[in-house]
JSON list of C-alpha atoms in Angstrom, two decimals:
[
{"chain": "A", "resi": 1, "resn": "MET", "atom": "CA", "xyz": [98.01, 102.51, 106.21]},
{"chain": "A", "resi": 2, "resn": "THR", "atom": "CA", "xyz": [101.54, 103.02, 104.93]},
{"chain": "A", "resi": 3, "resn": "GLU", "atom": "CA", "xyz": [103.66, 101.73, 107.75]},
{"chain": "A", "resi": 4, "resn": "GLN", "atom": "CA", "xyz": [106.73, 103.98, 107.30]},
{"chain": "A", "resi": 5, "resn": "ASN", "atom": "CA", "xyz": [105.54, 107.39, 106.09]},
{"chain": "A", "resi": 6, "resn": "ASN", "atom": "CA", "xyz": [103.50, 108.81, 103.23]},
{"chain": "A", "resi": 7, "resn": "ASN", "atom": "CA", "xyz": [106.05, 107.73, 100.63]},
{"chain": "A", "resi": 8, "resn": "THR", "atom": "CA", "xyz": [107.12, 104.25, 101.74]},
{"chain": "A", "resi": 9, "resn": "THR", "atom": "CA", "xyz": [105.43, 101.05, 102.81]},
{"chain": "A", "resi": 10, "resn": "HIS", "atom": "CA", "xyz": [106.20, 97.40, 103.46]},
{"chain": "A", "resi": 11, "resn": "PHE", "atom": "CA", "xyz": [106.33, 94.64, 100.89]},
{"chain": "A", "resi": 12, "resn": "GLY", "atom": "CA", "xyz": [106.79, 91.70, 103.20]},
{"chain": "A", "resi": 13, "resn": "PHE", "atom": "CA", "xyz": [109.85, 92.63, 105.26]},
{"chain": "A", "resi": 14, "resn": "LYS", "atom": "CA", "xyz": [111.19, 95.04, 102.63]},
{"chain": "A", "resi": 15, "resn": "THR", "atom": "CA", "xyz": [110.63, 98.80, 102.70]},
{"chain": "A", "resi": 16, "resn": "ILE", "atom": "CA", "xyz": [109.62, 100.09, 99.27]},
{"chain": "A", "resi": 17, "resn": "ASP", "atom": "CA", "xyz": [108.18, 103.17, 97.59]},
{"chain": "A", "resi": 18, "resn": "ALA", "atom": "CA", "xyz": [104.43, 103.08, 98.31]},
{"chain": "A", "resi": 19, "resn": "LYS", "atom": "CA", "xyz": [103.67, 103.57, 94.62]},
{"chain": "A", "resi": 20, "resn": "GLN", "atom": "CA", "xyz": [105.41, 100.29, 93.79]},
{"chain": "A", "resi": 21, "resn": "LYS", "atom": "CA", "xyz": [103.36, 98.05, 96.06]},
{"chain": "A", "resi": 22, "resn": "VAL", "atom": "CA", "xyz": [100.26, 97.62, 93.90]},
{"chain": "A", "resi": 23, "resn": "SER", "atom": "CA", "xyz": [102.26, 96.34, 90.94]},
{"chain": "A", "resi": 24, "resn": "MET", "atom": "CA", "xyz": [104.51, 94.16, 93.11]},
{"chain": "A", "resi": 25, "resn": "VAL", "atom": "CA", "xyz": [101.54, 92.54, 94.86]},
{"chain": "A", "resi": 26, "resn": "ALA", "atom": "CA", "xyz": [99.90, 92.14, 91.45]},
{"chain": "A", "resi": 27, "resn": "ASP", "atom": "CA", "xyz": [102.93, 90.20, 90.21]},
{"chain": "A", "resi": 28, "resn": "VAL", "atom": "CA", "xyz": [102.65, 87.85, 93.20]},
{"chain": "A", "resi": 29, "resn": "PHE", "atom": "CA", "xyz": [99.01, 87.05, 92.56]},
{"chain": "A", "resi": 30, "resn": "HIS", "atom": "CA", "xyz": [99.41, 86.77, 88.78]},
{"chain": "A", "resi": 31, "resn": "SER", "atom": "CA", "xyz": [102.04, 84.15, 89.64]},
{"chain": "A", "resi": 32, "resn": "VAL", "atom": "CA", "xyz": [100.02, 82.16, 92.19]},
{"chain": "A", "resi": 33, "resn": "ALA", "atom": "CA", "xyz": [96.51, 82.44, 90.68]},
{"chain": "A", "resi": 34, "resn": "ALA", "atom": "CA", "xyz": [96.47, 79.14, 88.78]},
{"chain": "A", "resi": 35, "resn": "ARG", "atom": "CA", "xyz": [97.40, 77.05, 91.82]},
{"chain": "A", "resi": 36, "resn": "TYR", "atom": "CA", "xyz": [95.94, 79.30, 94.50]},
{"chain": "A", "resi": 37, "resn": "ASP", "atom": "CA", "xyz": [93.13, 76.95, 95.57]},
{"chain": "A", "resi": 38, "resn": "LEU", "atom": "CA", "xyz": [95.41, 73.91, 95.66]},
{"chain": "A", "resi": 39, "resn": "MET", "atom": "CA", "xyz": [97.99, 75.76, 97.74]},
{"chain": "A", "resi": 40, "resn": "ASN", "atom": "CA", "xyz": [95.30, 77.04, 100.15]},
{"chain": "A", "resi": 41, "resn": "ASP", "atom": "CA", "xyz": [94.15, 73.49, 100.79]},
{"chain": "A", "resi": 42, "resn": "LEU", "atom": "CA", "xyz": [97.72, 72.27, 101.28]},
{"chain": "A", "resi": 43, "resn": "MET", "atom": "CA", "xyz": [98.84, 75.21, 103.43]},
{"chain": "A", "resi": 44, "resn": "SER", "atom": "CA", "xyz": [95.86, 75.10, 105.80]},
{"chain": "A", "resi": 45, "resn": "LEU", "atom": "CA", "xyz": [95.07, 71.37, 105.57]},
{"chain": "A", "resi": 46, "resn": "GLY", "atom": "CA", "xyz": [91.67, 72.48, 104.31]},
{"chain": "A", "resi": 47, "resn": "ILE", "atom": "CA", "xyz": [90.88, 74.51, 107.43]},
{"chain": "A", "resi": 48, "resn": "HIS", "atom": "CA", "xyz": [90.51, 77.71, 105.36]},
{"chain": "A", "resi": 49, "resn": "ARG", "atom": "CA", "xyz": [87.14, 76.36, 104.22]},
{"chain": "A", "resi": 50, "resn": "LEU", "atom": "CA", "xyz": [85.95, 76.25, 107.86]},
{"chain": "A", "resi": 51, "resn": "TRP", "atom": "CA", "xyz": [87.17, 79.82, 108.45]},
{"chain": "A", "resi": 52, "resn": "LYS", "atom": "CA", "xyz": [85.20, 81.00, 105.43]},
{"chain": "A", "resi": 53, "resn": "ARG", "atom": "CA", "xyz": [82.04, 79.16, 106.43]},
{"chain": "A", "resi": 54, "resn": "PHE", "atom": "CA", "xyz": [82.31, 80.69, 109.91]},
{"chain": "A", "resi": 55, "resn": "THR", "atom": "CA", "xyz": [82.52, 84.12, 108.28]},
{"chain": "A", "resi": 56, "resn": "ILE", "atom": "CA", "xyz": [79.31, 83.52, 106.35]},
{"chain": "A", "resi": 57, "resn": "ASP", "atom": "CA", "xyz": [77.57, 82.22, 109.48]},
{"chain": "A", "resi": 58, "resn": "CYS", "atom": "CA", "xyz": [78.56, 85.40, 111.34]},
{"chain": "A", "resi": 59, "resn": "SER", "atom": "CA", "xyz": [77.44, 87.69, 108.52]},
{"chain": "A", "resi": 60, "resn": "GLY", "atom": "CA", "xyz": [73.71, 87.51, 109.19]},
{"chain": "A", "resi": 61, "resn": "VAL", "atom": "CA", "xyz": [73.19, 87.46, 105.41]},
{"chain": "A", "resi": 62, "resn": "ARG", "atom": "CA", "xyz": [69.59, 87.06, 104.22]},
{"chain": "A", "resi": 63, "resn": "PRO", "atom": "CA", "xyz": [67.90, 86.31, 100.89]},
{"chain": "A", "resi": 64, "resn": "GLY", "atom": "CA", "xyz": [67.67, 89.35, 98.63]},
{"chain": "A", "resi": 65, "resn": "GLN", "atom": "CA", "xyz": [70.62, 91.24, 100.09]},
{"chain": "A", "resi": 66, "resn": "GLN", "atom": "CA", "xyz": [73.44, 92.96, 98.21]},
{"chain": "A", "resi": 67, "resn": "VAL", "atom": "CA", "xyz": [76.91, 91.65, 99.13]},
{"chain": "A", "resi": 68, "resn": "LEU", "atom": "CA", "xyz": [80.40, 92.80, 98.16]},
{"chain": "A", "resi": 69, "resn": "ASP", "atom": "CA", "xyz": [83.09, 90.11, 98.40]},
{"chain": "A", "resi": 70, "resn": "LEU", "atom": "CA", "xyz": [86.21, 92.27, 98.24]},
{"chain": "A", "resi": 71, "resn": "ALA", "atom": "CA", "xyz": [89.56, 90.73, 97.29]},
{"chain": "A", "resi": 72, "resn": "GLY", "atom": "CA", "xyz": [87.30, 87.79, 96.47]},
{"chain": "A", "resi": 73, "resn": "GLY", "atom": "CA", "xyz": [89.98, 86.02, 94.45]},
{"chain": "A", "resi": 74, "resn": "THR", "atom": "CA", "xyz": [88.97, 82.55, 93.36]},
{"chain": "A", "resi": 75, "resn": "GLY", "atom": "CA", "xyz": [85.45, 82.94, 94.70]},
{"chain": "A", "resi": 76, "resn": "ASP", "atom": "CA", "xyz": [85.11, 80.64, 97.74]},
{"chain": "A", "resi": 77, "resn": "ILE", "atom": "CA", "xyz": [83.33, 83.25, 99.85]},
{"chain": "A", "resi": 78, "resn": "THR", "atom": "CA", "xyz": [81.34, 84.54, 96.87]},
{"chain": "A", "resi": 79, "resn": "ALA", "atom": "CA", "xyz": [79.99, 81.03, 96.25]},
{"chain": "A", "resi": 80, "resn": "LEU", "atom": "CA", "xyz": [78.82, 80.70, 99.85]},
{"chain": "A", "resi": 81, "resn": "PHE", "atom": "CA", "xyz": [77.14, 84.12, 99.80]},
{"chain": "A", "resi": 82, "resn": "SER", "atom": "CA", "xyz": [75.54, 83.42, 96.41]},
{"chain": "A", "resi": 83, "resn": "LYS", "atom": "CA", "xyz": [73.67, 80.44, 97.82]},
{"chain": "A", "resi": 84, "resn": "ARG", "atom": "CA", "xyz": [72.45, 82.46, 100.82]},
{"chain": "A", "resi": 85, "resn": "VAL", "atom": "CA", "xyz": [71.22, 85.60, 99.02]},
{"chain": "A", "resi": 86, "resn": "GLY", "atom": "CA", "xyz": [69.33, 83.56, 96.45]},
{"chain": "A", "resi": 87, "resn": "PRO", "atom": "CA", "xyz": [67.90, 84.68, 93.10]},
{"chain": "A", "resi": 88, "resn": "THR", "atom": "CA", "xyz": [66.64, 88.02, 94.44]},
{"chain": "A", "resi": 89, "resn": "GLY", "atom": "CA", "xyz": [70.03, 88.99, 95.89]},
{"chain": "A", "resi": 90, "resn": "LYS", "atom": "CA", "xyz": [73.39, 89.85, 94.35]},
{"chain": "A", "resi": 91, "resn": "VAL", "atom": "CA", "xyz": [77.03, 89.19, 95.14]},
{"chain": "A", "resi": 92, "resn": "VAL", "atom": "CA", "xyz": [79.77, 91.31, 93.58]},
{"chain": "A", "resi": 93, "resn": "LEU", "atom": "CA", "xyz": [83.12, 89.55, 93.46]},
{"chain": "A", "resi": 94, "resn": "ALA", "atom": "CA", "xyz": [85.71, 92.33, 93.33]},
{"chain": "A", "resi": 95, "resn": "ASP", "atom": "CA", "xyz": [89.45, 91.91, 93.08]},
{"chain": "A", "resi": 96, "resn": "ILE", "atom": "CA", "xyz": [92.27, 94.19, 91.98]},
{"chain": "A", "resi": 97, "resn": "ASN", "atom": "CA", "xyz": [94.02, 91.31, 90.22]},
{"chain": "A", "resi": 98, "resn": "ALA", "atom": "CA", "xyz": [92.72, 90.25, 86.80]},
{"chain": "A", "resi": 99, "resn": "SER", "atom": "CA", "xyz": [94.31, 86.79, 86.97]},
{"chain": "A", "resi": 100, "resn": "MET", "atom": "CA", "xyz": [92.60, 85.98, 90.27]},
{"chain": "A", "resi": 101, "resn": "LEU", "atom": "CA", "xyz": [89.32, 87.41, 89.00]},
{"chain": "A", "resi": 102, "resn": "ASN", "atom": "CA", "xyz": [89.46, 85.23, 85.87]},
{"chain": "A", "resi": 103, "resn": "VAL", "atom": "CA", "xyz": [90.15, 82.09, 87.91]},
{"chain": "A", "resi": 104, "resn": "GLY", "atom": "CA", "xyz": [87.25, 82.94, 90.22]},
{"chain": "A", "resi": 105, "resn": "ARG", "atom": "CA", "xyz": [84.85, 83.63, 87.33]},
{"chain": "A", "resi": 106, "resn": "ASP", "atom": "CA", "xyz": [85.72, 80.36, 85.58]},
{"chain": "A", "resi": 107, "resn": "LYS", "atom": "CA", "xyz": [85.41, 78.33, 88.78]},
{"chain": "A", "resi": 108, "resn": "LEU", "atom": "CA", "xyz": [82.04, 79.77, 89.77]},
{"chain": "A", "resi": 109, "resn": "ARG", "atom": "CA", "xyz": [80.59, 79.43, 86.28]},
{"chain": "A", "resi": 110, "resn": "ASP", "atom": "CA", "xyz": [81.80, 75.82, 86.13]},
{"chain": "A", "resi": 111, "resn": "SER", "atom": "CA", "xyz": [79.90, 75.30, 89.40]},
{"chain": "A", "resi": 112, "resn": "GLY", "atom": "CA", "xyz": [76.72, 76.67, 87.84]},
{"chain": "A", "resi": 113, "resn": "LEU", "atom": "CA", "xyz": [76.75, 79.88, 89.88]},
{"chain": "A", "resi": 114, "resn": "VAL", "atom": "CA", "xyz": [75.94, 82.58, 87.34]},
{"chain": "A", "resi": 115, "resn": "SER", "atom": "CA", "xyz": [72.60, 84.29, 87.91]},
{"chain": "A", "resi": 116, "resn": "ASN", "atom": "CA", "xyz": [73.31, 86.45, 90.96]},
{"chain": "A", "resi": 117, "resn": "ILE", "atom": "CA", "xyz": [77.07, 87.13, 90.71]},
{"chain": "A", "resi": 118, "resn": "GLU", "atom": "CA", "xyz": [78.85, 90.09, 89.11]},
{"chain": "A", "resi": 119, "resn": "TYR", "atom": "CA", "xyz": [82.60, 90.60, 88.64]},
{"chain": "A", "resi": 120, "resn": "VAL", "atom": "CA", "xyz": [84.41, 93.89, 89.05]},
{"chain": "A", "resi": 121, "resn": "GLN", "atom": "CA", "xyz": [88.14, 94.64, 88.94]},
{"chain": "A", "resi": 122, "resn": "ALA", "atom": "CA", "xyz": [88.55, 97.21, 91.70]},
{"chain": "A", "resi": 123, "resn": "ASN", "atom": "CA", "xyz": [91.08, 98.73, 94.08]},
{"chain": "A", "resi": 124, "resn": "ALA", "atom": "CA", "xyz": [89.88, 98.52, 97.69]},
{"chain": "A", "resi": 125, "resn": "GLU", "atom": "CA", "xyz": [91.28, 101.99, 98.40]},
{"chain": "A", "resi": 126, "resn": "ALA", "atom": "CA", "xyz": [88.87, 103.63, 95.93]},
{"chain": "A", "resi": 127, "resn": "LEU", "atom": "CA", "xyz": [85.86, 101.39, 95.37]},
{"chain": "A", "resi": 128, "resn": "PRO", "atom": "CA", "xyz": [83.90, 102.20, 92.18]},
{"chain": "A", "resi": 129, "resn": "PHE", "atom": "CA", "xyz": [80.46, 101.89, 93.79]},
{"chain": "A", "resi": 130, "resn": "ALA", "atom": "CA", "xyz": [77.87, 104.41, 94.91]},
{"chain": "A", "resi": 131, "resn": "ASP", "atom": "CA", "xyz": [77.49, 105.36, 98.57]},
{"chain": "A", "resi": 132, "resn": "ASN", "atom": "CA", "xyz": [75.29, 103.02, 100.63]},
{"chain": "A", "resi": 133, "resn": "SER", "atom": "CA", "xyz": [75.28, 100.20, 98.04]},
{"chain": "A", "resi": 134, "resn": "PHE", "atom": "CA", "xyz": [75.80, 97.00, 100.05]},
{"chain": "A", "resi": 135, "resn": "ASP", "atom": "CA", "xyz": [74.20, 95.27, 103.01]},
{"chain": "A", "resi": 136, "resn": "ILE", "atom": "CA", "xyz": [77.35, 93.26, 103.72]},
{"chain": "A", "resi": 137, "resn": "ILE", "atom": "CA", "xyz": [81.02, 93.59, 102.75]},
{"chain": "A", "resi": 138, "resn": "SER", "atom": "CA", "xyz": [83.53, 90.81, 103.30]},
{"chain": "A", "resi": 139, "resn": "ILE", "atom": "CA", "xyz": [87.24, 90.87, 102.66]},
{"chain": "A", "resi": 140, "resn": "GLY", "atom": "CA", "xyz": [88.97, 87.53, 103.15]},
{"chain": "A", "resi": 141, "resn": "PHE", "atom": "CA", "xyz": [92.77, 87.36, 103.31]},
{"chain": "A", "resi": 142, "resn": "GLY", "atom": "CA", "xyz": [93.11, 90.51, 101.25]},
{"chain": "A", "resi": 143, "resn": "LEU", "atom": "CA", "xyz": [93.45, 93.50, 103.58]},
{"chain": "A", "resi": 144, "resn": "ARG", "atom": "CA", "xyz": [97.08, 92.75, 104.41]},
{"chain": "A", "resi": 145, "resn": "ASN", "atom": "CA", "xyz": [98.01, 93.23, 100.74]},
{"chain": "A", "resi": 146, "resn": "VAL", "atom": "CA", "xyz": [96.43, 96.70, 100.54]},
{"chain": "A", "resi": 147, "resn": "THR", "atom": "CA", "xyz": [98.90, 99.60, 100.59]},
{"chain": "A", "resi": 148, "resn": "ASP", "atom": "CA", "xyz": [96.71, 102.14, 102.39]},
{"chain": "A", "resi": 149, "resn": "LYS", "atom": "CA", "xyz": [94.53, 100.08, 104.72]},
{"chain": "A", "resi": 150, "resn": "ASP", "atom": "CA", "xyz": [92.95, 103.15, 106.33]},
{"chain": "A", "resi": 151, "resn": "ALA", "atom": "CA", "xyz": [91.80, 104.44, 102.94]},
{"chain": "A", "resi": 152, "resn": "ALA", "atom": "CA", "xyz": [90.41, 101.00, 102.09]},
{"chain": "A", "resi": 153, "resn": "LEU", "atom": "CA", "xyz": [88.42, 100.81, 105.34]},
{"chain": "A", "resi": 154, "resn": "ARG", "atom": "CA", "xyz": [87.00, 104.29, 104.74]},
{"chain": "A", "resi": 155, "resn": "SER", "atom": "CA", "xyz": [86.05, 103.29, 101.20]},
{"chain": "A", "resi": 156, "resn": "MET", "atom": "CA", "xyz": [84.29, 100.17, 102.50]},
{"chain": "A", "resi": 157, "resn": "PHE", "atom": "CA", "xyz": [82.44, 102.27, 105.09]},
{"chain": "A", "resi": 158, "resn": "ARG", "atom": "CA", "xyz": [81.25, 104.65, 102.37]},
{"chain": "A", "resi": 159, "resn": "VAL", "atom": "CA", "xyz": [79.71, 101.97, 100.12]},
{"chain": "A", "resi": 160, "resn": "LEU", "atom": "CA", "xyz": [78.11, 100.04, 102.99]},
{"chain": "A", "resi": 161, "resn": "LYS", "atom": "CA", "xyz": [74.45, 100.77, 103.71]},
{"chain": "A", "resi": 162, "resn": "PRO", "atom": "CA", "xyz": [73.48, 102.17, 107.13]},
{"chain": "A", "resi": 163, "resn": "GLY", "atom": "CA", "xyz": [72.95, 99.12, 109.33]},
{"chain": "A", "resi": 164, "resn": "GLY", "atom": "CA", "xyz": [75.32, 97.14, 107.13]},
{"chain": "A", "resi": 165, "resn": "ARG", "atom": "CA", "xyz": [78.15, 94.94, 108.35]},
{"chain": "A", "resi": 166, "resn": "LEU", "atom": "CA", "xyz": [81.83, 94.58, 107.42]},
{"chain": "A", "resi": 167, "resn": "LEU", "atom": "CA", "xyz": [83.60, 91.26, 107.97]},
{"chain": "A", "resi": 168, "resn": "VAL", "atom": "CA", "xyz": [87.40, 91.13, 107.76]},
{"chain": "A", "resi": 169, "resn": "LEU", "atom": "CA", "xyz": [88.85, 87.61, 107.74]},
{"chain": "A", "resi": 170, "resn": "GLU", "atom": "CA", "xyz": [92.62, 87.79, 107.94]},
{"chain": "A", "resi": 171, "resn": "PHE", "atom": "CA", "xyz": [95.71, 86.13, 109.33]},
{"chain": "A", "resi": 172, "resn": "SER", "atom": "CA", "xyz": [96.56, 87.62, 112.71]},
{"chain": "A", "resi": 173, "resn": "LYS", "atom": "CA", "xyz": [98.69, 87.10, 115.81]},
{"chain": "A", "resi": 174, "resn": "PRO", "atom": "CA", "xyz": [98.63, 83.71, 117.60]},
{"chain": "A", "resi": 175, "resn": "GLU", "atom": "CA", "xyz": [97.48, 83.94, 121.21]},
{"chain": "A", "resi": 176, "resn": "GLN", "atom": "CA", "xyz": [100.10, 81.56, 122.67]},
{"chain": "A", "resi": 177, "resn": "GLN", "atom": "CA", "xyz": [103.89, 81.90, 122.57]},
{"chain": "A", "resi": 178, "resn": "TRP", "atom": "CA", "xyz": [104.44, 78.25, 121.70]},
{"chain": "A", "resi": 179, "resn": "LEU", "atom": "CA", "xyz": [102.02, 78.50, 118.79]},
{"chain": "A", "resi": 180, "resn": "SER", "atom": "CA", "xyz": [103.84, 81.56, 117.48]},
{"chain": "A", "resi": 181, "resn": "LYS", "atom": "CA", "xyz": [107.10, 79.61, 117.40]},
{"chain": "A", "resi": 182, "resn": "VAL", "atom": "CA", "xyz": [105.57, 76.65, 115.60]},
{"chain": "A", "resi": 183, "resn": "TYR", "atom": "CA", "xyz": [103.79, 79.01, 113.19]},
{"chain": "A", "resi": 184, "resn": "ASP", "atom": "CA", "xyz": [107.05, 80.86, 112.42]},
{"chain": "A", "resi": 185, "resn": "LEU", "atom": "CA", "xyz": [108.81, 77.59, 111.65]},
{"chain": "A", "resi": 186, "resn": "TYR", "atom": "CA", "xyz": [105.98, 76.55, 109.36]},
{"chain": "A", "resi": 187, "resn": "SER", "atom": "CA", "xyz": [105.69, 79.94, 107.64]},
{"chain": "A", "resi": 188, "resn": "PHE", "atom": "CA", "xyz": [109.34, 80.61, 106.92]},
{"chain": "A", "resi": 189, "resn": "LYS", "atom": "CA", "xyz": [110.63, 77.08, 106.34]},
{"chain": "A", "resi": 190, "resn": "LEU", "atom": "CA", "xyz": [107.84, 74.82, 105.12]},
{"chain": "A", "resi": 191, "resn": "LEU", "atom": "CA", "xyz": [105.63, 77.30, 103.28]},
{"chain": "A", "resi": 192, "resn": "PRO", "atom": "CA", "xyz": [108.25, 78.65, 100.81]},
{"chain": "A", "resi": 193, "resn": "ALA", "atom": "CA", "xyz": [109.48, 75.10, 100.21]},
{"chain": "A", "resi": 194, "resn": "MET", "atom": "CA", "xyz": [105.90, 73.98, 99.52]},
{"chain": "A", "resi": 195, "resn": "GLY", "atom": "CA", "xyz": [105.47, 76.91, 97.14]},
{"chain": "A", "resi": 196, "resn": "GLN", "atom": "CA", "xyz": [108.59, 75.87, 95.26]},
{"chain": "A", "resi": 197, "resn": "LEU", "atom": "CA", "xyz": [107.56, 72.22, 95.08]},
{"chain": "A", "resi": 198, "resn": "VAL", "atom": "CA", "xyz": [103.91, 72.67, 94.09]},
{"chain": "A", "resi": 199, "resn": "ALA", "atom": "CA", "xyz": [103.86, 76.02, 92.27]},
{"chain": "A", "resi": 200, "resn": "ASN", "atom": "CA", "xyz": [107.55, 76.44, 91.34]},
{"chain": "A", "resi": 201, "resn": "ASP", "atom": "CA", "xyz": [107.37, 79.81, 93.10]},
{"chain": "A", "resi": 202, "resn": "LYS", "atom": "CA", "xyz": [109.26, 80.11, 96.38]},
{"chain": "A", "resi": 203, "resn": "GLU", "atom": "CA", "xyz": [109.48, 83.91, 96.33]},
{"chain": "A", "resi": 204, "resn": "SER", "atom": "CA", "xyz": [105.74, 84.60, 96.19]},
{"chain": "A", "resi": 205, "resn": "TYR", "atom": "CA", "xyz": [105.05, 82.36, 99.16]},
{"chain": "A", "resi": 206, "resn": "GLN", "atom": "CA", "xyz": [107.94, 83.92, 101.06]},
{"chain": "A", "resi": 207, "resn": "TYR", "atom": "CA", "xyz": [106.23, 87.29, 100.50]},
{"chain": "A", "resi": 208, "resn": "LEU", "atom": "CA", "xyz": [102.86, 85.93, 101.65]},
{"chain": "A", "resi": 209, "resn": "ALA", "atom": "CA", "xyz": [104.41, 84.66, 104.88]},
{"chain": "A", "resi": 210, "resn": "GLU", "atom": "CA", "xyz": [106.14, 87.99, 105.49]},
{"chain": "A", "resi": 211, "resn": "SER", "atom": "CA", "xyz": [103.00, 89.99, 104.69]},
{"chain": "A", "resi": 212, "resn": "ILE", "atom": "CA", "xyz": [101.14, 88.12, 107.44]},
{"chain": "A", "resi": 213, "resn": "ARG", "atom": "CA", "xyz": [103.73, 89.21, 110.01]},
{"chain": "A", "resi": 214, "resn": "MET", "atom": "CA", "xyz": [103.53, 92.84, 108.93]},
{"chain": "A", "resi": 215, "resn": "HIS", "atom": "CA", "xyz": [99.72, 92.98, 109.16]},
{"chain": "A", "resi": 216, "resn": "PRO", "atom": "CA", "xyz": [98.24, 94.78, 112.18]},
{"chain": "A", "resi": 217, "resn": "ASP", "atom": "CA", "xyz": [97.39, 92.55, 115.14]},
{"chain": "A", "resi": 218, "resn": "GLN", "atom": "CA", "xyz": [93.84, 92.02, 116.38]},
{"chain": "A", "resi": 219, "resn": "ASP", "atom": "CA", "xyz": [93.52, 95.08, 118.60]},
{"chain": "A", "resi": 220, "resn": "THR", "atom": "CA", "xyz": [95.29, 97.39, 116.14]},
{"chain": "A", "resi": 221, "resn": "LEU", "atom": "CA", "xyz": [92.95, 96.38, 113.33]},
{"chain": "A", "resi": 222, "resn": "LYS", "atom": "CA", "xyz": [89.96, 96.84, 115.63]},
{"chain": "A", "resi": 223, "resn": "ALA", "atom": "CA", "xyz": [91.10, 100.41, 116.36]},
{"chain": "A", "resi": 224, "resn": "MET", "atom": "CA", "xyz": [91.64, 101.07, 112.64]},
{"chain": "A", "resi": 225, "resn": "MET", "atom": "CA", "xyz": [88.07, 99.96, 111.88]},
{"chain": "A", "resi": 226, "resn": "GLN", "atom": "CA", "xyz": [86.75, 102.23, 114.63]},
{"chain": "A", "resi": 227, "resn": "ASP", "atom": "CA", "xyz": [88.77, 105.15, 113.26]},
{"chain": "A", "resi": 228, "resn": "ALA", "atom": "CA", "xyz": [87.20, 104.53, 109.83]},
{"chain": "A", "resi": 229, "resn": "GLY", "atom": "CA", "xyz": [83.75, 104.97, 111.38]},
{"chain": "A", "resi": 230, "resn": "PHE", "atom": "CA", "xyz": [82.68, 101.42, 112.20]},
{"chain": "A", "resi": 231, "resn": "ALA", "atom": "CA", "xyz": [80.74, 100.81, 115.42]},
{"chain": "A", "resi": 232, "resn": "GLU", "atom": "CA", "xyz": [80.42, 97.80, 117.71]},
{"chain": "A", "resi": 233, "resn": "VAL", "atom": "CA", "xyz": [83.69, 96.41, 116.33]},
{"chain": "A", "resi": 234, "resn": "SER", "atom": "CA", "xyz": [84.65, 93.01, 117.70]},
{"chain": "A", "resi": 235, "resn": "TYR", "atom": "CA", "xyz": [86.85, 90.10, 116.70]},
{"chain": "A", "resi": 236, "resn": "HIS", "atom": "CA", "xyz": [86.85, 86.36, 117.10]},
{"chain": "A", "resi": 237, "resn": "ASN", "atom": "CA", "xyz": [90.12, 84.41, 117.08]},
{"chain": "A", "resi": 238, "resn": "LEU", "atom": "CA", "xyz": [90.18, 81.22, 115.03]},
{"chain": "A", "resi": 239, "resn": "THR", "atom": "CA", "xyz": [92.76, 78.42, 115.26]},
{"chain": "A", "resi": 240, "resn": "GLY", "atom": "CA", "xyz": [94.47, 80.03, 118.26]},
{"chain": "A", "resi": 241, "resn": "GLY", "atom": "CA", "xyz": [94.61, 83.50, 116.71]},
{"chain": "A", "resi": 242, "resn": "ILE", "atom": "CA", "xyz": [96.41, 82.41, 113.53]},
{"chain": "A", "resi": 243, "resn": "VAL", "atom": "CA", "xyz": [93.32, 83.88, 111.89]},
{"chain": "A", "resi": 244, "resn": "ALA", "atom": "CA", "xyz": [90.85, 86.45, 113.23]},
{"chain": "A", "resi": 245, "resn": "LEU", "atom": "CA", "xyz": [87.43, 87.53, 112.04]},
{"chain": "A", "resi": 246, "resn": "HIS", "atom": "CA", "xyz": [86.72, 91.19, 112.72]},
{"chain": "A", "resi": 247, "resn": "ARG", "atom": "CA", "xyz": [83.17, 92.55, 112.49]},
{"chain": "A", "resi": 248, "resn": "GLY", "atom": "CA", "xyz": [81.91, 96.11, 112.49]},
{"chain": "A", "resi": 249, "resn": "TYR", "atom": "CA", "xyz": [78.70, 97.98, 111.66]},
{"chain": "A", "resi": 250, "resn": "LYS", "atom": "CA", "xyz": [77.84, 101.21, 109.88]},
{"chain": "A", "resi": 251, "resn": "PHE", "atom": "CA", "xyz": [75.21, 103.13, 111.84]}
]
């Protein structure tokens, strides 16, 4: 969803031409790819690993199934799915960013995960897969970076099999006022400083903090999923609503 009109959108707190966003987001992730895993551990104190495991546990994934890990980045969620679907299943790690995809491929291969994983560079707004291809689609911390979120959700709905499930793990809106204040202080003071210290890249982490604030809140995203055709849409707040896991089915 372009938040302004058909020609403009948000890049963090800035309003830009919608056509510019893909390349600007790409620059951010080319910049952060090499230290992405380290920064995730530092930024979340390792809690991101619990959020991802919870996502897998809620997926209902079974051996032999076909899974699309969209915006899969450095492959944490792909690795977890790979172990669950087993040798008869398949996980496609898809990401629009070649740098992130390369880091993910190298990391998973170094871990010995090769037989049931494929890698595809793809834009979530126009997925290059046939209709009804996947039993499960996950997108972890990637939807907020998509320019046209409505188009991306429709594209995910199209390639999901009937009876399939979409899981959207994303930063969201804290439930308590006091937590929002603490989270703002952390996001806009500590996070950019950490990015400068560890990755020598303050600007990219400033964008990431701003992009979280511009992302639709829990109920808005739920409505967007319903509008895209998903049924029985629900969400579960994690860590006080700092993160939410949305789930929806294609019937």
